PDB file of C-alpha atoms in Angstrom:
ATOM      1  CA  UNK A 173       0.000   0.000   0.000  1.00 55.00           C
ATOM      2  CA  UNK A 174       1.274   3.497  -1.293  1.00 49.00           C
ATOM      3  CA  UNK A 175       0.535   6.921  -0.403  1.00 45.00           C
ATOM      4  CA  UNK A 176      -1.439   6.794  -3.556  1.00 46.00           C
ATOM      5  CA  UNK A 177      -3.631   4.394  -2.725  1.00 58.00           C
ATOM      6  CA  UNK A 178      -6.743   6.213  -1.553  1.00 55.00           C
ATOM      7  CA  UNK A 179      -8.807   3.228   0.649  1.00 66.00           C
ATOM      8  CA  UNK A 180      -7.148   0.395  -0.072  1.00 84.00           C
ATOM      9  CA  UNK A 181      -6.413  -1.628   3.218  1.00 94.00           C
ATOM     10  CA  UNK A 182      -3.167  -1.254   5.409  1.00 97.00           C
ATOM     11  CA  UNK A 183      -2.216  -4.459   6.571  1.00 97.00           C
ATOM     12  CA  UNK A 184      -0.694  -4.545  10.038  1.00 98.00           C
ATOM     13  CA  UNK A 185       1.265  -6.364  12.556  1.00 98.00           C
ATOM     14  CA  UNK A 186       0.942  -6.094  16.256  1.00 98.00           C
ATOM     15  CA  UNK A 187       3.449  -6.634  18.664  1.00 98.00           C
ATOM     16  CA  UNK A 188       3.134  -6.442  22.602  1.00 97.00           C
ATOM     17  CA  UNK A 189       4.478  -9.051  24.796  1.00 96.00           C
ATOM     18  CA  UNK A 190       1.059  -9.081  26.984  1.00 95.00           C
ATOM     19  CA  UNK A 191      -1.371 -11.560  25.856  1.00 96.00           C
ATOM     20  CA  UNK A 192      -4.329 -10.059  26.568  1.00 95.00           C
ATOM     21  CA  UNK A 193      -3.144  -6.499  25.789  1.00 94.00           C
ATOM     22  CA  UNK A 194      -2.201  -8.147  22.340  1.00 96.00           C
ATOM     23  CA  UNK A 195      -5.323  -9.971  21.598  1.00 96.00           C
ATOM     24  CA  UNK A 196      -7.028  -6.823  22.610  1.00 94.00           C
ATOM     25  CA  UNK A 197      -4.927  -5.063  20.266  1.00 95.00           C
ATOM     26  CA  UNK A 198      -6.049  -7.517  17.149  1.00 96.00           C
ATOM     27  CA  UNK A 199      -9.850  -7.448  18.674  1.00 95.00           C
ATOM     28  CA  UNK A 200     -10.099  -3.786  18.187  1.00 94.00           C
ATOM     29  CA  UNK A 201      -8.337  -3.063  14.688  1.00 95.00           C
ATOM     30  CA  UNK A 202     -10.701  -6.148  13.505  1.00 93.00           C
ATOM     31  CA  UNK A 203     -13.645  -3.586  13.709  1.00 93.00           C
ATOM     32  CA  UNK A 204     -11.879  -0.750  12.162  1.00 93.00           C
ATOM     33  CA  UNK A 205     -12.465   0.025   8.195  1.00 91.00           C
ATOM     34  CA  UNK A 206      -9.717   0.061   6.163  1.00 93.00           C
ATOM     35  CA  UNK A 207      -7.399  -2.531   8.795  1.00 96.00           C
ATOM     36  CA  UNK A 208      -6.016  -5.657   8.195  1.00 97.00           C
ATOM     37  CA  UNK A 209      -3.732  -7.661  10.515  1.00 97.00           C
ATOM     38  CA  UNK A 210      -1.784  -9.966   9.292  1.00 97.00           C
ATOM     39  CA  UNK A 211       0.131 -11.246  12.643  1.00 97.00           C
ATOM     40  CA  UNK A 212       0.969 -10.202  16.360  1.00 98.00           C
ATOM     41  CA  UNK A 213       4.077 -11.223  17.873  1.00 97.00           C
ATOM     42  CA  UNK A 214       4.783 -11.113  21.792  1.00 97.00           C
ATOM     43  CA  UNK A 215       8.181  -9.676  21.483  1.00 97.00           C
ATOM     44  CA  UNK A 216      10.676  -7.418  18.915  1.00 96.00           C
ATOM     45  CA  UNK A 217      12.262 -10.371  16.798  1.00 97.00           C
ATOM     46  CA  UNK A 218       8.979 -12.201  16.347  1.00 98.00           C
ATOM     47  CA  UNK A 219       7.672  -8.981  14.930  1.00 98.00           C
ATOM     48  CA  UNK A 220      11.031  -8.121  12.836  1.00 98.00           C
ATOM     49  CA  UNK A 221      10.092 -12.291  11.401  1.00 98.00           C
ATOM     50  CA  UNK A 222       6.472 -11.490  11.047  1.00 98.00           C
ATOM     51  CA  UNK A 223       7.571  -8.408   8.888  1.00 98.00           C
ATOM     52  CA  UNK A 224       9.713 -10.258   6.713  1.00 98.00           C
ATOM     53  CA  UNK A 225       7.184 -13.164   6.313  1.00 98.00           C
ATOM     54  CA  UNK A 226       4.057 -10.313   5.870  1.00 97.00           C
ATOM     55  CA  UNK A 227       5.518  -7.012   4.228  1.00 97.00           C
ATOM     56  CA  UNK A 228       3.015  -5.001   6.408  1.00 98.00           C
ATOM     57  CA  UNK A 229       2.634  -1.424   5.895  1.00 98.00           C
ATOM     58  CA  UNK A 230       2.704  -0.708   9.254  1.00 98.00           C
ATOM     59  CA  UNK A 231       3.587  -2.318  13.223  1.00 98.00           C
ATOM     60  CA  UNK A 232       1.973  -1.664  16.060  1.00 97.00           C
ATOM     61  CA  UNK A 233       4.784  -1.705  18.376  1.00 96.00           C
ATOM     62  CA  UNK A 234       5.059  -1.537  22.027  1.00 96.00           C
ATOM     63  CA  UNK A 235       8.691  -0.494  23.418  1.00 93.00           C
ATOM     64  CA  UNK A 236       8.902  -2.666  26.892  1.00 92.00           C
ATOM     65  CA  UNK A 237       9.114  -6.356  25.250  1.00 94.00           C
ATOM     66  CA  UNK A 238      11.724  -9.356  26.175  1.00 92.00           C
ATOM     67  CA  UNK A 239      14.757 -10.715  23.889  1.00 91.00           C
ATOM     68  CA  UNK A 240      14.166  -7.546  21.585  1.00 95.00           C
ATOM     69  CA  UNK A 241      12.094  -4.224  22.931  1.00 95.00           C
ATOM     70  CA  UNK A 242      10.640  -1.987  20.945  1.00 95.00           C
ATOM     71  CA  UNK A 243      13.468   0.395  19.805  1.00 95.00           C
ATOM     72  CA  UNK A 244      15.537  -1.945  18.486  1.00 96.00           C
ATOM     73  CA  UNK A 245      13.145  -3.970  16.628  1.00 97.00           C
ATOM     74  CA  UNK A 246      11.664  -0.694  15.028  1.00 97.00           C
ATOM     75  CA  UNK A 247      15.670   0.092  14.181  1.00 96.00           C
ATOM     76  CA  UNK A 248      15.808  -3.552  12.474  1.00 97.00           C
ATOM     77  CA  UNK A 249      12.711  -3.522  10.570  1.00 98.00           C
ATOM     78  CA  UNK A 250      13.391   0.072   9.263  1.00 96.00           C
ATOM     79  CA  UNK A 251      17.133  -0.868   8.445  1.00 96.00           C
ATOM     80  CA  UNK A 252      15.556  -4.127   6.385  1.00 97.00           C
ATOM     81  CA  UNK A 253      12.211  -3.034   5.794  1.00 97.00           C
ATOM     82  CA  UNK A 254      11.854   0.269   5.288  1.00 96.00           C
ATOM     83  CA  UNK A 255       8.630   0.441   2.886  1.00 96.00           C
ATOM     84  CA  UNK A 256       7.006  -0.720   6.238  1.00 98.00           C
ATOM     85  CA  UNK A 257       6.026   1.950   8.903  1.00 97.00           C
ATOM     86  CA  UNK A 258       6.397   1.663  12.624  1.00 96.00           C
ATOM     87  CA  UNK A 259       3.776   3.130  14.935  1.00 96.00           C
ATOM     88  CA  UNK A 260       4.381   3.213  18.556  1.00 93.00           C
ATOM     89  CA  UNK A 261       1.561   2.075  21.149  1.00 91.00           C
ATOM     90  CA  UNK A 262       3.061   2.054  24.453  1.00 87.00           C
ATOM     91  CA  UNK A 263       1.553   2.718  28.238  1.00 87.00           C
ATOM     92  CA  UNK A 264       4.549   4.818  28.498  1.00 79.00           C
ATOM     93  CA  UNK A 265       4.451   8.665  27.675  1.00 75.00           C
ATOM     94  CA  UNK A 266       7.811  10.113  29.242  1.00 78.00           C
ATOM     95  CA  UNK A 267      10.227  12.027  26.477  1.00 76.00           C
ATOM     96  CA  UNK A 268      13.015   9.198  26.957  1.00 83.00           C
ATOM     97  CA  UNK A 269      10.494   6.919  25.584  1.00 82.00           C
ATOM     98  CA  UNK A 270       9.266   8.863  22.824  1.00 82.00           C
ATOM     99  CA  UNK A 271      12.693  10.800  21.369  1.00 84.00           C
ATOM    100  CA  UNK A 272      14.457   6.894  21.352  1.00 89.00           C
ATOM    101  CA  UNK A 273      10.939   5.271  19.654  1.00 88.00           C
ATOM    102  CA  UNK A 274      11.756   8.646  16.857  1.00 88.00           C
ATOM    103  CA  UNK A 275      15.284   8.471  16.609  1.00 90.00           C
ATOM    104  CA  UNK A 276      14.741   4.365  15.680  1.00 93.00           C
ATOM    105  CA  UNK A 277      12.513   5.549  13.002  1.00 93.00           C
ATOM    106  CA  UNK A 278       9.381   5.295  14.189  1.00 93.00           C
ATOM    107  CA  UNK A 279       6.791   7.295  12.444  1.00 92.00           C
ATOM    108  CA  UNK A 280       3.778   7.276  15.019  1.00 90.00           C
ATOM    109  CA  UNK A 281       3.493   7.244  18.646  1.00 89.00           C
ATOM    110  CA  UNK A 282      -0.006   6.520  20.953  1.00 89.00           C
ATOM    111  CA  UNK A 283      -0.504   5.555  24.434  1.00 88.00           C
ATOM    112  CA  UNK A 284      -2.329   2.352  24.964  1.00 89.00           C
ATOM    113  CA  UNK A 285      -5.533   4.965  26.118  1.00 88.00           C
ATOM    114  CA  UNK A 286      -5.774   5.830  22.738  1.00 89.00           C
ATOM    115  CA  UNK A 287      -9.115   4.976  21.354  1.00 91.00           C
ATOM    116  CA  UNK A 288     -10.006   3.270  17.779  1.00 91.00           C
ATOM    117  CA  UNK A 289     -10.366   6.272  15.656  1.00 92.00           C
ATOM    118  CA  UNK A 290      -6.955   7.576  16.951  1.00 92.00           C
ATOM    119  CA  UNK A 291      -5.264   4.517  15.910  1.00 93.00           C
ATOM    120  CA  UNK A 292      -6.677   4.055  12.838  1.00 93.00           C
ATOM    121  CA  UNK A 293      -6.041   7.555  11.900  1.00 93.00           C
ATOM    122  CA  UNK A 294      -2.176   7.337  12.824  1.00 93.00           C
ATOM    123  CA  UNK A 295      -2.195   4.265  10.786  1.00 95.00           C
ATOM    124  CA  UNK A 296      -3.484   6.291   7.642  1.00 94.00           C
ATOM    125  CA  UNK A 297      -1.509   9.203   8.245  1.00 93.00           C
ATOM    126  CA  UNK A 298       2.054   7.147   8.287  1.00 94.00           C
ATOM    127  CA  UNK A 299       1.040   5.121   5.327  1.00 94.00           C
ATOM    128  CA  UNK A 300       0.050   8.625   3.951  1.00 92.00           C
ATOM    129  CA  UNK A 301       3.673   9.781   4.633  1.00 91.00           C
ATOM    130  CA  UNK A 302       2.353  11.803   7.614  1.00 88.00           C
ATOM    131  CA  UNK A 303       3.481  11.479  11.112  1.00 83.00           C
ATOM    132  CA  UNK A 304       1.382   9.731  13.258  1.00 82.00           C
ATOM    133  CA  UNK A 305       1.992  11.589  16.147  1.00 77.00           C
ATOM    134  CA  UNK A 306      -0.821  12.425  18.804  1.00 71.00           C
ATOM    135  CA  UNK A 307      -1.937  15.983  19.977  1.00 68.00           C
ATOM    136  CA  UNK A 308      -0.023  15.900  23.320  1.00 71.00           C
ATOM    137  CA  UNK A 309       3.415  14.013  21.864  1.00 70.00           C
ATOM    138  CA  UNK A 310       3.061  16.891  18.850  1.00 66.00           C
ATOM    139  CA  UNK A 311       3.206  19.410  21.778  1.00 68.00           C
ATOM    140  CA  UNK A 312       6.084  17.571  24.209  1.00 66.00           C
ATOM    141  CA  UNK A 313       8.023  17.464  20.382  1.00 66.00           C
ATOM    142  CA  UNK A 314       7.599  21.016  19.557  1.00 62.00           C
ATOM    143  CA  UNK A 315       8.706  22.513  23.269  1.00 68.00           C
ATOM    144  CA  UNK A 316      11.668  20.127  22.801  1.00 65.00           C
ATOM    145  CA  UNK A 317      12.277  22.002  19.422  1.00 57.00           C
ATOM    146  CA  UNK A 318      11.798  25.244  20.414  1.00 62.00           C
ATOM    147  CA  UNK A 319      12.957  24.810  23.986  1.00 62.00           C
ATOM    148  CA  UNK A 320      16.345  27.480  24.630  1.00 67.00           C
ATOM    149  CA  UNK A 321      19.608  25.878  24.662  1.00 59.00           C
ATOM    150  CA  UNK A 322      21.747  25.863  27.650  1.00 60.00           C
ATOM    151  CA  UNK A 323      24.756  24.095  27.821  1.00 56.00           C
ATOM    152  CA  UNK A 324      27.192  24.281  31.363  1.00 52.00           C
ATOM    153  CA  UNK A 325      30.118  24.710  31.207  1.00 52.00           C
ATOM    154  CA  UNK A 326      32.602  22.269  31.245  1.00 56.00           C
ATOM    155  CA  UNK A 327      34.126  21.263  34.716  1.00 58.00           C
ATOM    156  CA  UNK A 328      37.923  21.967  35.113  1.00 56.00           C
ATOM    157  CA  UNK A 329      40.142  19.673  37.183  1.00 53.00           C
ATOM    158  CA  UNK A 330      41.534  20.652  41.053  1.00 54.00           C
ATOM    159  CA  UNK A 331      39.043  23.979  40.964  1.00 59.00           C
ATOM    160  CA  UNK A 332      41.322  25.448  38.489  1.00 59.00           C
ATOM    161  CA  UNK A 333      40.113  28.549  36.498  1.00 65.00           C
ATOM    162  CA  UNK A 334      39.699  28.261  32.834  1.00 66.00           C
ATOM    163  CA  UNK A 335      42.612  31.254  32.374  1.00 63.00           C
ATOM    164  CA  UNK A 336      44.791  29.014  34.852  1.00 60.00           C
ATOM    165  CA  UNK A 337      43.960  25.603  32.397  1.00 63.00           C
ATOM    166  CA  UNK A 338      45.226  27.444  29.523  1.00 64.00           C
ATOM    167  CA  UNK A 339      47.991  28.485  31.146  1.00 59.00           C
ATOM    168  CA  UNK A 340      49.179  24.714  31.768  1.00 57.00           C
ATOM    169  CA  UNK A 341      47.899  23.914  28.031  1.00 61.00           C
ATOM    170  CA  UNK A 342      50.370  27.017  26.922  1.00 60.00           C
ATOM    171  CA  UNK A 343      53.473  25.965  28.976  1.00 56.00           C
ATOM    172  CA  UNK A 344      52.897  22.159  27.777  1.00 54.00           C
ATOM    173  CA  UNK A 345      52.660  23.212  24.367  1.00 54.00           C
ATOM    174  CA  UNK A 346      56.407  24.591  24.821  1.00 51.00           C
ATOM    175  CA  UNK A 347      55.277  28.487  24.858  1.00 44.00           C
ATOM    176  CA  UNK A 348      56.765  30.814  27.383  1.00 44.00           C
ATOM    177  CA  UNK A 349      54.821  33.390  29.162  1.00 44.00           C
ATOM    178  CA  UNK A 350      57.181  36.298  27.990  1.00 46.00           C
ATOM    179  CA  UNK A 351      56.190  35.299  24.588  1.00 48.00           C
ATOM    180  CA  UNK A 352      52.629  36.657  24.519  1.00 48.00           C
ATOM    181  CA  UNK A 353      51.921  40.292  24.279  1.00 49.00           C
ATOM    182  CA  UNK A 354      50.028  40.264  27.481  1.00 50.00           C
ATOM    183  CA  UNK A 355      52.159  38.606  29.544  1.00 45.00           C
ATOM    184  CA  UNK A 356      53.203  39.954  32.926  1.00 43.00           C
ATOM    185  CA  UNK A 357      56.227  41.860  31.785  1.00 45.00           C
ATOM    186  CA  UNK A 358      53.845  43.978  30.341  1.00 45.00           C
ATOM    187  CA  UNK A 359      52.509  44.919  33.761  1.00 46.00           C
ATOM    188  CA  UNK A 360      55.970  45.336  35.080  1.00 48.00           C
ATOM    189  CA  UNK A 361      55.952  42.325  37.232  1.00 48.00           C
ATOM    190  CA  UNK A 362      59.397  39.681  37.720  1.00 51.00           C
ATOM    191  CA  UNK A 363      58.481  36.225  36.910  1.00 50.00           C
ATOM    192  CA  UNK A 364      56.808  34.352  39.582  1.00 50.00           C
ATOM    193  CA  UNK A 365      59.268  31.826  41.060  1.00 50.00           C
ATOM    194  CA  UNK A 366      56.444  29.124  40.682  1.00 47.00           C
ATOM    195  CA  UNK A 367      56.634  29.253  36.847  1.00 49.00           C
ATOM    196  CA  UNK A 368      60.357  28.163  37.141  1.00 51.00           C
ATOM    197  CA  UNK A 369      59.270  24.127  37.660  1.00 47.00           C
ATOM    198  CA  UNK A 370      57.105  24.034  34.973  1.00 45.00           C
ATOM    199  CA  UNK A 371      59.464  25.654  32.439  1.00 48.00           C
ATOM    200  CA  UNK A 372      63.162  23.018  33.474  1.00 49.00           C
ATOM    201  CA  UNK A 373      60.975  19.551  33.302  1.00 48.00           C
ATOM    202  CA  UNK A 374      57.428  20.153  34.839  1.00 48.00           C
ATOM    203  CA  UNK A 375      54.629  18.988  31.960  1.00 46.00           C
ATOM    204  CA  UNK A 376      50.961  19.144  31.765  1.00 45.00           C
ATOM    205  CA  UNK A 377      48.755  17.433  29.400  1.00 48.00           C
ATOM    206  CA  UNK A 378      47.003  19.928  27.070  1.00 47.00           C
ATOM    207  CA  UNK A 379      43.170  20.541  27.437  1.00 48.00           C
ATOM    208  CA  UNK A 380      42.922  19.069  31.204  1.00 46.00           C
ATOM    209  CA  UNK A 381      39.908  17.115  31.771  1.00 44.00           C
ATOM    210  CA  UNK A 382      38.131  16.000  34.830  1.00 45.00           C
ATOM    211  CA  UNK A 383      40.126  12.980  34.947  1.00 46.00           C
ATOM    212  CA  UNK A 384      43.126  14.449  35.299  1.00 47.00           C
ATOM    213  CA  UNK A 385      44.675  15.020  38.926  1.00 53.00           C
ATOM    214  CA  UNK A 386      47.220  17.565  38.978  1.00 52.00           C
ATOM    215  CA  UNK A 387      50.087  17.832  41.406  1.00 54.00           C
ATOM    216  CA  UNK A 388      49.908  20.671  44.059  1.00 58.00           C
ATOM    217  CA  UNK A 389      52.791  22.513  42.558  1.00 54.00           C
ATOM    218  CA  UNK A 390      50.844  22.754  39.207  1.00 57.00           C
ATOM    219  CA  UNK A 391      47.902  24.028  40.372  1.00 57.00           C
ATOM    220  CA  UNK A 392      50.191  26.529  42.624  1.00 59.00           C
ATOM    221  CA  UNK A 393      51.792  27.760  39.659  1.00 58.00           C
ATOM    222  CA  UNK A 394      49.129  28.088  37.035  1.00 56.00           C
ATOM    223  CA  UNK A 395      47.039  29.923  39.376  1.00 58.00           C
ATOM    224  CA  UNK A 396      49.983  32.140  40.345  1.00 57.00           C
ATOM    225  CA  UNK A 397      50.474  32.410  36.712  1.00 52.00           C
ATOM    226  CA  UNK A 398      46.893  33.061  35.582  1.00 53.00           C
ATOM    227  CA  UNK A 399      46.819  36.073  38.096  1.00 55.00           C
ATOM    228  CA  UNK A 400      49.483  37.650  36.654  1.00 51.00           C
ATOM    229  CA  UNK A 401      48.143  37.273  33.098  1.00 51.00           C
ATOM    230  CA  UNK A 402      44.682  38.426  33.763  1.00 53.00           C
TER     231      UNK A 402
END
């Protein structure tokens, strides 16, 4: 079945590892016009089989499943399948949930409240090339979009500023303080005695990171440094 197809049947597989929630599942899209299932499977590689066997349009897919959950068998059947169209119909509605389902390639996401008519739309609307998406995970998706960005800054080892860090990166690198134009000659100042180890066989890894554990005498001499620079 194609986008093109105006009401020809989409044939569908169901897959929830809950019997009854299954069976349900089938029960329900068995009154709906314009539905066909074609299997259920209780976990993710029964459905990835049942797709291969079936060519369905679409899955009904929970996430939480044994042996293969629902993220990774909607990866598999979009990597191997990917005229067929994954809709999500989970009990869970947190953003963890959701963004994974999405970023596996799933084109449609309900909660198991979801009545007939929304599940049969969101089965039109993927085979239509349309997310199937409902009202309240359209909303959670476009504050994620449109929510500011804020990113902290990154955490420098021993309490070290970030002027003191590049200090260390600098000296490492082989550079001497006298040979930037704002070192502290230009303020008039002698060279601190602490900058003496690190310039006759003291080293420091460029770019510190929080792994890294420097000795007291380096953090006494790039801070003594970095005040001078600043």
């Amino acid at each position: 079945m194609t986008a093109g197809d105006a009401g020809a049947t989409a044939r569908v597989v169901v897959a929830d590892d809950q019997a009854m929630v299954r069976e349900g599942i089938v029960l329900l899209l068995g009154l709906l016009p314009g539905i066909e299932v074609v299997g259920a499977a209780k976990d993710g590689d029964e459905a990835v089989a049942l797709v291969a066997a079936h060519a369905p349009d679409v899955v009904l897919m929970d996430l939480r499943m044994p042996r293969c959950d629902g993220v990774a068998a909607t990866r598999r059947i979009r990597t191997a399948h990917p005229a067929t169209h994954v809709v999500v119909l989970t009990t869970y509605a947190d953003d963890d949930s959701l963004f994974a389902a999405l970023r596996a390639g799933a084109r449609g996401y309900l909660t198991k409240d979801s009545d007939g008519e929304e599940i049969a739309r969101a089965v039109a609307d993927v085979v239509s090339g349309r997310a199937g998406l409902a009202p309240a995970e359209q909303l959670r998706l476009l504050e994620q979009v449109t929510a500011p960005v804020t990113s902290a800054p990154a955490e420098l080892p021993d309490g070290l500023t970030r002027r003191e860090a590049e200090v260390l990166a600098l000296v490492a690198e082989g550079l001497q303080c006298r040979d930037r134009p704002h070192a502290a000659h230009r303020r008039g100042h002698r060279e601190d005695p602490h900058q003496q180890p690190l310039r006759q066989g003291g080293s420091a890894r460029p770019g510190p990171s929080r792994a890294v554990r420097l000795p007291a005498w380096a953090r006494t001499a790039a801070r003594d440094i970095g005040h001078l620079m600043e």
